[in-house]
Coordinates of C-alpha atoms and ligand atoms in Angstrom, one line a residue:
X1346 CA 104.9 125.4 82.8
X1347 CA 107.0 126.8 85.9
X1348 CA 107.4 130.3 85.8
X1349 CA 110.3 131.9 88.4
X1350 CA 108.7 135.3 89.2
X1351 CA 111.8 137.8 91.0
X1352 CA 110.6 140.9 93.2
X1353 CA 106.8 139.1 92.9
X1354 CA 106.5 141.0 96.3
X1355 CA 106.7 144.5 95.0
X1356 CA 104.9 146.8 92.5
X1357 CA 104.7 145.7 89.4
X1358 CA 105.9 142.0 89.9
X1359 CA 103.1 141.2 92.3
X1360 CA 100.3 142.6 89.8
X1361 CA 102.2 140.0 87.4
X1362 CA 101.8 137.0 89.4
X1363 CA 98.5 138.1 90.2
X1364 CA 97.5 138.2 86.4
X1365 CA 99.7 135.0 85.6
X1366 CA 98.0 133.0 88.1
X1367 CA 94.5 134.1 87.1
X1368 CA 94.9 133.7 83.0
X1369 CA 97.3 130.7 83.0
X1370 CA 95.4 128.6 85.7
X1371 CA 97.5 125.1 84.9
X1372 CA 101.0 126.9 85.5
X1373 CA 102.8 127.0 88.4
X1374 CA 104.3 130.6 89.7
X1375 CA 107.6 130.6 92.1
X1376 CA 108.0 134.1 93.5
X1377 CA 111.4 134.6 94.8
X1378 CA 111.7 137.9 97.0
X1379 CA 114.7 139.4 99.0
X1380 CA 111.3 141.3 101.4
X1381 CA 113.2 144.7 101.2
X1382 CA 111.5 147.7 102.8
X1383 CA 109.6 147.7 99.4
X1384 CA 108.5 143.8 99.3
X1385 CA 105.1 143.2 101.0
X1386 CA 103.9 140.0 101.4
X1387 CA 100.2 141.2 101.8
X1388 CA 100.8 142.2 98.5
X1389 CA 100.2 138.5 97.8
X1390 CA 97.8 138.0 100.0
X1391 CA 94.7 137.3 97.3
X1392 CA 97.2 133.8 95.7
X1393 CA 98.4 132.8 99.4
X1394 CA 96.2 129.9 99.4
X1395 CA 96.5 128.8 95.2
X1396 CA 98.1 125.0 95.0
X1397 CA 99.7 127.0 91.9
X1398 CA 101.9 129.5 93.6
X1399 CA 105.1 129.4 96.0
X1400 CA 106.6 131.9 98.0
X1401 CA 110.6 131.9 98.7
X1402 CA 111.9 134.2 100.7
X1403 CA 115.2 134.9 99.0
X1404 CA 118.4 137.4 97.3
X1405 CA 118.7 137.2 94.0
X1406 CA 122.2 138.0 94.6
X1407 CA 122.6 134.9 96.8
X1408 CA 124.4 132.6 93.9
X1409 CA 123.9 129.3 96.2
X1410 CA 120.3 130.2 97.3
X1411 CA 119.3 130.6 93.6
X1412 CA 120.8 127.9 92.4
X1413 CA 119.5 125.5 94.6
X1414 CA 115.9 126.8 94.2
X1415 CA 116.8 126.3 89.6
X1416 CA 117.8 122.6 90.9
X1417 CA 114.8 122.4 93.0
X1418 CA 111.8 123.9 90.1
X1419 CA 113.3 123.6 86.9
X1420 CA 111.7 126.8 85.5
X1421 CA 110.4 126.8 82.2
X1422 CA 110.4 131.1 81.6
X1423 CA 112.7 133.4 84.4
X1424 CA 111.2 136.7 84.6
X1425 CA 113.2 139.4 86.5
X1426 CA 111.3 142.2 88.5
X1427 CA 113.6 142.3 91.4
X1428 CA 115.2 145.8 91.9
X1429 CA 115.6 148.4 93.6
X1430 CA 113.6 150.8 92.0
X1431 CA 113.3 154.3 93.6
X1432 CA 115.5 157.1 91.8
X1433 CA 115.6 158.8 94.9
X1434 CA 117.0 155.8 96.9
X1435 CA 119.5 155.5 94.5
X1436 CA 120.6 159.4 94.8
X1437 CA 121.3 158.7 98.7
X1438 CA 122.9 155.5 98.6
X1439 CA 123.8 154.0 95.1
X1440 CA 125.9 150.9 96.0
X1441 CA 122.6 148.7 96.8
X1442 CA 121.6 149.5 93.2
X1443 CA 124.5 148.3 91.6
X1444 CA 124.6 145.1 93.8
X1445 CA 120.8 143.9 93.5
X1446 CA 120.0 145.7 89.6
X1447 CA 123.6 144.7 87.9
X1448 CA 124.9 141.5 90.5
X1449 CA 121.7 140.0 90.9
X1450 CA 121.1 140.1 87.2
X1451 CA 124.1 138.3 86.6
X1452 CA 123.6 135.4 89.0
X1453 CA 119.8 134.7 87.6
X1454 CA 121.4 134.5 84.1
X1455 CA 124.2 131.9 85.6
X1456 CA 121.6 130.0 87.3
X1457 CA 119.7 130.0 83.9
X1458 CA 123.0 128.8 81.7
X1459 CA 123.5 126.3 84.5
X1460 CA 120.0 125.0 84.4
X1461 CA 119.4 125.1 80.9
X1462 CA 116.6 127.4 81.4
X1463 CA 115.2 128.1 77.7
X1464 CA 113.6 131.8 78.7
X1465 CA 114.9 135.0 80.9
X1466 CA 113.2 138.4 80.7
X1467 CA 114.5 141.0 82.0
X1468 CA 112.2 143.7 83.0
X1469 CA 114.0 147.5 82.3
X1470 CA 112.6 150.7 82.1
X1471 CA 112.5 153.5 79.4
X1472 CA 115.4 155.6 82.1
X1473 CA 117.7 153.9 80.5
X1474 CA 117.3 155.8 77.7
X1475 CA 117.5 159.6 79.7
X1476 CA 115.4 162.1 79.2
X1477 CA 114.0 164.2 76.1
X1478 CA 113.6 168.2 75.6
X1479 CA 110.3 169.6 77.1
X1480 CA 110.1 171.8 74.0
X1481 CA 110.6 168.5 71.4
X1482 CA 106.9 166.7 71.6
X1483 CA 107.9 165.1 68.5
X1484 CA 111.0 162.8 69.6
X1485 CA 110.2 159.7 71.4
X1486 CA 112.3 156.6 72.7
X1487 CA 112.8 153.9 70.1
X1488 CA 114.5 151.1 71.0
X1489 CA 117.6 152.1 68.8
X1490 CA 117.8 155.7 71.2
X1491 CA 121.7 155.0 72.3
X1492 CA 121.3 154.3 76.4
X1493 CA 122.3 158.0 77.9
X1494 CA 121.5 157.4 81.8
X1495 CA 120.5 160.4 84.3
X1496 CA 120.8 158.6 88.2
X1497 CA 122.1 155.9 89.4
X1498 CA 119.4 153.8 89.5
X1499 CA 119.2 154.0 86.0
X1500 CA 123.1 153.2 85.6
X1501 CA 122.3 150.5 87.5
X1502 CA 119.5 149.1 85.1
X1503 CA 121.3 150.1 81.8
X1504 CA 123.9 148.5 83.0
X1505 CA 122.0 144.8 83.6
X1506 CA 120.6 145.1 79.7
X1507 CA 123.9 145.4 78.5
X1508 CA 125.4 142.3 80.3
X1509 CA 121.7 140.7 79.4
X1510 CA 122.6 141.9 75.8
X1511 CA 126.4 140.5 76.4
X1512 CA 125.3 137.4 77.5
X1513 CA 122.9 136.8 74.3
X1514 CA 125.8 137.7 71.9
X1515 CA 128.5 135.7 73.7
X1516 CA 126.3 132.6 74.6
X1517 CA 123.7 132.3 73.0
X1518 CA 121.6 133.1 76.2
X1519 CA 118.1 133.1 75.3
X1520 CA 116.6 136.3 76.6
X1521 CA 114.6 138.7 75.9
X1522 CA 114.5 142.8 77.6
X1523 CA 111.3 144.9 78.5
X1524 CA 111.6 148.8 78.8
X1525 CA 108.5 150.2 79.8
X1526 CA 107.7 154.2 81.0
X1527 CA 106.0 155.0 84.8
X1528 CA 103.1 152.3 86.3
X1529 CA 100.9 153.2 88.1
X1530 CA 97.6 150.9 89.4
X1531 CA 97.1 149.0 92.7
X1532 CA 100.0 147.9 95.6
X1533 CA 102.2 151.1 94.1
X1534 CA 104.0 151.6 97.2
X1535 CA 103.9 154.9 98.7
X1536 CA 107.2 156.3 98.2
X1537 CA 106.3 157.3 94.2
X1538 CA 105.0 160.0 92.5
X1539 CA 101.1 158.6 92.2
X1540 CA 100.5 156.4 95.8
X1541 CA 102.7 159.1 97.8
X1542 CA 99.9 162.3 96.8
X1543 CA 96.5 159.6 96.8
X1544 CA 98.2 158.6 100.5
X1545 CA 99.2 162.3 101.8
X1546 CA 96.4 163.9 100.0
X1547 CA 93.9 161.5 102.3
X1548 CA 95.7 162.3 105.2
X1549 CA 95.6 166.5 104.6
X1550 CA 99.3 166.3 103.9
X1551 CA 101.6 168.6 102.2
X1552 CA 101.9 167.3 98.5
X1553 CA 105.6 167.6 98.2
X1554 CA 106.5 168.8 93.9
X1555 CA 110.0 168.4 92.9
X1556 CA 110.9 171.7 91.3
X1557 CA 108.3 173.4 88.9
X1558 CA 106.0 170.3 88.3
X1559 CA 106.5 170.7 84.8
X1560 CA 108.8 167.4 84.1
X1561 CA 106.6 165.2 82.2
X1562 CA 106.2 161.2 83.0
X1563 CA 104.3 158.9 80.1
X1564 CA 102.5 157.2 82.5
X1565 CA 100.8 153.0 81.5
X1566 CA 98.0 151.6 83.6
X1567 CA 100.0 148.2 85.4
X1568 CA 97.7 145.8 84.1
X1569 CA 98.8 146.5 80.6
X1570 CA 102.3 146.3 81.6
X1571 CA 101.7 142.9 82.7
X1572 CA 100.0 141.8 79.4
X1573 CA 102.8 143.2 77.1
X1574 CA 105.4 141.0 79.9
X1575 CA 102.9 138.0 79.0
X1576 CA 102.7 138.5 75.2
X1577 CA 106.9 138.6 75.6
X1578 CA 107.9 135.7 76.9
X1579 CA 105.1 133.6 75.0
X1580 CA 106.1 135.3 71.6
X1581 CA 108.9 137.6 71.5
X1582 CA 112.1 137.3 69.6
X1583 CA 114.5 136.0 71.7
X1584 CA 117.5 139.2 72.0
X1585 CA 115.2 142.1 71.3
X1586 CA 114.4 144.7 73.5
X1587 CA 110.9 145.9 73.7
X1588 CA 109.8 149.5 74.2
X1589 CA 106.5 149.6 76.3
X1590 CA 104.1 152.2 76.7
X1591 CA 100.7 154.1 76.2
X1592 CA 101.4 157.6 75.0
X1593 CA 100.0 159.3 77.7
X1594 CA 102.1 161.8 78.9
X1595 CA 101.3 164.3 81.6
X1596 CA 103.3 166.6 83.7
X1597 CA 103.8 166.2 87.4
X1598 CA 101.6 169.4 88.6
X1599 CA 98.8 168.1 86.2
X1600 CA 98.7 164.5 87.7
X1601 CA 98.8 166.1 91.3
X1602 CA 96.1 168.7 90.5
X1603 CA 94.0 165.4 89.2
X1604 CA 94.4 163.4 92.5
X1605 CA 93.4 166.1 94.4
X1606 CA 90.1 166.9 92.3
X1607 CA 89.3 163.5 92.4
X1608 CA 89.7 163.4 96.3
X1609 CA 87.9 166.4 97.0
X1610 CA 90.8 167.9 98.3
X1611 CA 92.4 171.7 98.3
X1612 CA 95.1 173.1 95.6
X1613 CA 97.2 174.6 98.8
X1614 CA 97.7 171.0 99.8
X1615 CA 100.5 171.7 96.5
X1616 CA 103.9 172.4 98.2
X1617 CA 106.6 172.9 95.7
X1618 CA 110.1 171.7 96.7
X1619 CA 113.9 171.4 96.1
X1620 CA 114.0 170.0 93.2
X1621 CA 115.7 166.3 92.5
X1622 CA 119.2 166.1 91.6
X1623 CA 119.4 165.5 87.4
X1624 CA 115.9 165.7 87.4
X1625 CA 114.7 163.5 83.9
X1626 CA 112.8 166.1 81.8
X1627 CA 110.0 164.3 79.6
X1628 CA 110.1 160.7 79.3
X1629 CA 107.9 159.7 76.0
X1630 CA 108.0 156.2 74.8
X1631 CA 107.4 155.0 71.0
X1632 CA 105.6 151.5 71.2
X1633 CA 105.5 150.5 67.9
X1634 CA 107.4 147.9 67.5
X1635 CA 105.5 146.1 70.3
X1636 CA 102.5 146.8 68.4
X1637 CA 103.8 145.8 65.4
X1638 CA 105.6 142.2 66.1
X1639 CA 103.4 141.3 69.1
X1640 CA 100.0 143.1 68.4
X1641 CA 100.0 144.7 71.8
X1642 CA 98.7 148.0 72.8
X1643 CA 97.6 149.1 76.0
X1644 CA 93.7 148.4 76.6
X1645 CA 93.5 150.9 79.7
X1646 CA 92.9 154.7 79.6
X1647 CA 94.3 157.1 82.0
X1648 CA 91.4 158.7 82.9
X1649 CA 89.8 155.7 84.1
X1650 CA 92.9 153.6 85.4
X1651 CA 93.4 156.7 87.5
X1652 CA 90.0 156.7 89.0
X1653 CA 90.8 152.5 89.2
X1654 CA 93.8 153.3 91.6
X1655 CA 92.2 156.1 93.5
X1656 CA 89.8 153.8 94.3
X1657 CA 91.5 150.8 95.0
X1658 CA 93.8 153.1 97.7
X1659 CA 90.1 153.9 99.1
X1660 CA 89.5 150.4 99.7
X1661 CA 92.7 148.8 100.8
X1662 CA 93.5 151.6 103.4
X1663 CA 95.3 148.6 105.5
X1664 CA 97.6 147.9 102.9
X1665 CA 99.4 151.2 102.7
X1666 CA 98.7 152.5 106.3
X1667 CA 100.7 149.0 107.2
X1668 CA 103.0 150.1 105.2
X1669 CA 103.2 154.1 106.8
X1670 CA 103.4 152.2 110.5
X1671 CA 106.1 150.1 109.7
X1672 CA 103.0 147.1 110.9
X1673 CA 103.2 145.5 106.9
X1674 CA 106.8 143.9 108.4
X1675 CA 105.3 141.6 111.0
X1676 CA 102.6 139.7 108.3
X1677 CA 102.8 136.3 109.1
X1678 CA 102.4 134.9 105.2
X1679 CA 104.5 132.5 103.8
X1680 CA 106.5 132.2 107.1
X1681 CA 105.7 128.4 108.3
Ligands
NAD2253 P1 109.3 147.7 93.7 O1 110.4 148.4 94.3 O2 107.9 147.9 94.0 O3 109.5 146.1 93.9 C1 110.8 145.5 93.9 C2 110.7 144.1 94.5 O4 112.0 143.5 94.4 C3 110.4 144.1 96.0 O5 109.4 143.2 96.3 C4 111.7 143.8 96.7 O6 111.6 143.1 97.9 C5 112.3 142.9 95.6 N1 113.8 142.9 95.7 C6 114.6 144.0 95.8 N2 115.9 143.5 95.9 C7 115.9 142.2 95.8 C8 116.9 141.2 95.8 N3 118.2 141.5 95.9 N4 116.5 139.9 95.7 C9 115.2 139.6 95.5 N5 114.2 140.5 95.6 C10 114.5 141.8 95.7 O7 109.6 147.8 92.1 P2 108.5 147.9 90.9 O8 108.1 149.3 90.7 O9 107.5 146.9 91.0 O10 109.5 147.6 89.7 C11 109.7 146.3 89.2 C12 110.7 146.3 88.1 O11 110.1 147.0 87.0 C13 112.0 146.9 88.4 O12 113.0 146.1 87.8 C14 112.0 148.3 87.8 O13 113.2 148.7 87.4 C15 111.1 148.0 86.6 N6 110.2 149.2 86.1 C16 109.4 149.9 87.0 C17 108.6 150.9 86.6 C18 107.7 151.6 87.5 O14 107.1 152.6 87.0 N7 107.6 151.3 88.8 C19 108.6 151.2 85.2 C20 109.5 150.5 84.3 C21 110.3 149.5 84.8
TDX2254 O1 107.4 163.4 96.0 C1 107.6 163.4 94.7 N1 107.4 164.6 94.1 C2 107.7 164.7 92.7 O2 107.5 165.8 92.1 C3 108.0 162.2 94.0 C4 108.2 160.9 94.7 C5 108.3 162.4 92.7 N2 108.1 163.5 92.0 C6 108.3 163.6 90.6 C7 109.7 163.1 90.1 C8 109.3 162.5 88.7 O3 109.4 163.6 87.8 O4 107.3 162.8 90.0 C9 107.9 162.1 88.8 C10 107.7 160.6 89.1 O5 108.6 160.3 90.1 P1 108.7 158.7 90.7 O6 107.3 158.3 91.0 O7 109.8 158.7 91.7 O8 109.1 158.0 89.3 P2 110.3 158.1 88.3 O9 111.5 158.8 88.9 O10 109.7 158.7 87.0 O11 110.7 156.6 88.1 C11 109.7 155.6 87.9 O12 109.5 155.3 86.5 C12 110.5 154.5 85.9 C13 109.9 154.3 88.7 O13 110.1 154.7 90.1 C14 111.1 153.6 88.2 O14 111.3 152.4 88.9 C15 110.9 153.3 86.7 O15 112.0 152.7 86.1

């Protein structure tokens, strides 16, 4: 089994081919990353070595680059994490989210019809779906809430589910969609919410609080993320859409008060700021169909997976102070 892992450099796609790697040991895992400013090659540091695993340093949205590596590996299962990712980014300069989230999605599912490649996943995100009333704690996303999108960045990734959608109704394309609520865990890079206040909060920072702190994020341990992508492409129904999540929601204020109890670090650290433009109130998501059809449920807690990340950013200081000095740019991995 050949598995073609995009963005396997990033967040969430590198703890995937980290967990692939590790339960699957007889299948092979092609990462193909683009190395924006939010791809670290450290990241995969730990499967550098494996006989398993190959690293190509590539654009999803280069057609002729990605078919020639579909020629060359003849995946089995395409899993897509490459994005751009950061609503913020996306508020400053939107066109790089509609080329990479919506153009790139397009050329991996060409690749896939070209190559007869009998599994795509697309890995969304419960934005796509807007936000909900702070004073409604009893709606939650389904996965028949009609798509009602906030920033670009989510434009950009509604956008790829419909034309992933598109392409299963007008081809026959055999995929399958994944929209999970806020990570968090280990190699989170520290531009978002949870590693920007562990990483400022060592460093006696300011801890910079969009508005009143009292939007509220539902937030899923990564690991279990990774096992609900897993339990997907081995058994879900080709052209559903999957809602992931843990109900466990939280407010922003809450979740910064937390990092800096568990760091030992003061309250006045808290510096509330402008807030962000169309600013997602609550994000909640309702899991069961997940549970249902695939038995899944998430198997980490937040109170521990917290304490999990907060120590992993203790012990892996290089990995994100690389990342604050620009230095994470000149690892020499994967480059002969
Ligand atoms: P990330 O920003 O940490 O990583 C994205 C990776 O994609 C990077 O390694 C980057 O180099 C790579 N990439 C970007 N553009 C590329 C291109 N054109 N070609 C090839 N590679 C490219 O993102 P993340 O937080 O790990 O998110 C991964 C996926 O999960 C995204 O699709 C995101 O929309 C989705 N998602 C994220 C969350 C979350 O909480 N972080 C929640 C739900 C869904
Ligand atoms: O400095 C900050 N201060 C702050 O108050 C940052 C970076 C964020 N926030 C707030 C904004 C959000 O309400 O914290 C919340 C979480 O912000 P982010 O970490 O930027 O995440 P969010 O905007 O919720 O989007 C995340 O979850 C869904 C991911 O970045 C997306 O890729 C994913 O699709």
């Amino acid at each position: 089994m050949t598995i073609i892992v995009t963005g396997g450099a990033g967040f969430i796609g590198g703890n995937f081919v980290h967990y692939m790697l590790k339960k699957y040991p007889d299948y092979r895992i092609v990462c193909l990353d683009a190395l924006t400013y939010a791809g670290n090659r450290e990241t995969l540091r730990d499967v550098a070595e494996n006989p398993d695993f190959r690293f190509v340093h590539g654009d999803i949205t280069d057609r002729e680059g990605v078919y020639r590596l579909f020629a060359e590996e003849k995946p089995d299962i395409v899993v897509n994490f490459a994005a751009e990712s950061h609503v913020d980014r996306s508020i400053e300069n939107p066109s790089v989210f509609l080329t990479t989230n919506v153009i790139g999605t397009q050329v991996l599912m060409d690749a896939c019809r070209e190559y007869n490649v009998p599994r795509y996943h697309q890995v969304s995100t419960d934005e796509v779906y807007g936000d909900l009333p702070l004073d409604r704690p009893d709606l939650f996303f389904t996965e028949d809430t009609p798509i009602h999108t906030s920033s670009p960045y989510s434009a950009s990734k509604a956008s790829a589910d419909l034309l992933v959608l598109a392409y299963c109704r007008t081809f026959g394309f055999p995929a399958t969609i994944s929209r999970c609520s806020n990570n968090y865990g280990p190699y989170h890079f520290p531009e978002k919410l949870i590693p920007l206040m562990i990483t400022n909060a060592l460093a006696d920072k300011p801890l910079p609080v969009y508005g009143n702190g009292e939007n509220i994020r539902d937030w899923l341990y990564v690991g279990d993320h990774c096992r609900a992508i897993d339990m997907i492409i081995h058994n879900g129904k080709i052209g559903e859409v999957y809602n992931v999540g843990g109900h466990n929601e939280m407010k922003n204020i809450d979740i910064v008060k937390l990092i800096c109890r568990e760091l030992g670090k003061p309250e006045t650290l808290i510096t509330y700021v402008e807030d962000r433009k169309g600013h997602d109130l609550r994000y909640a998501i309702d899991p069961t169909k997940i549970g249902k059809e695939l038995g899944w449920s998430p198997e980490t807690k937040f109170s521990d997976g917290i304490k999990t990340t907060i120590q992993w950013y203790l012990e892996n200081r290089k990995w994100w102070e690389d990342i604050l000095s620009g230095e994470y740019k000149k690892s020499s991995l994967f480059t002969k």
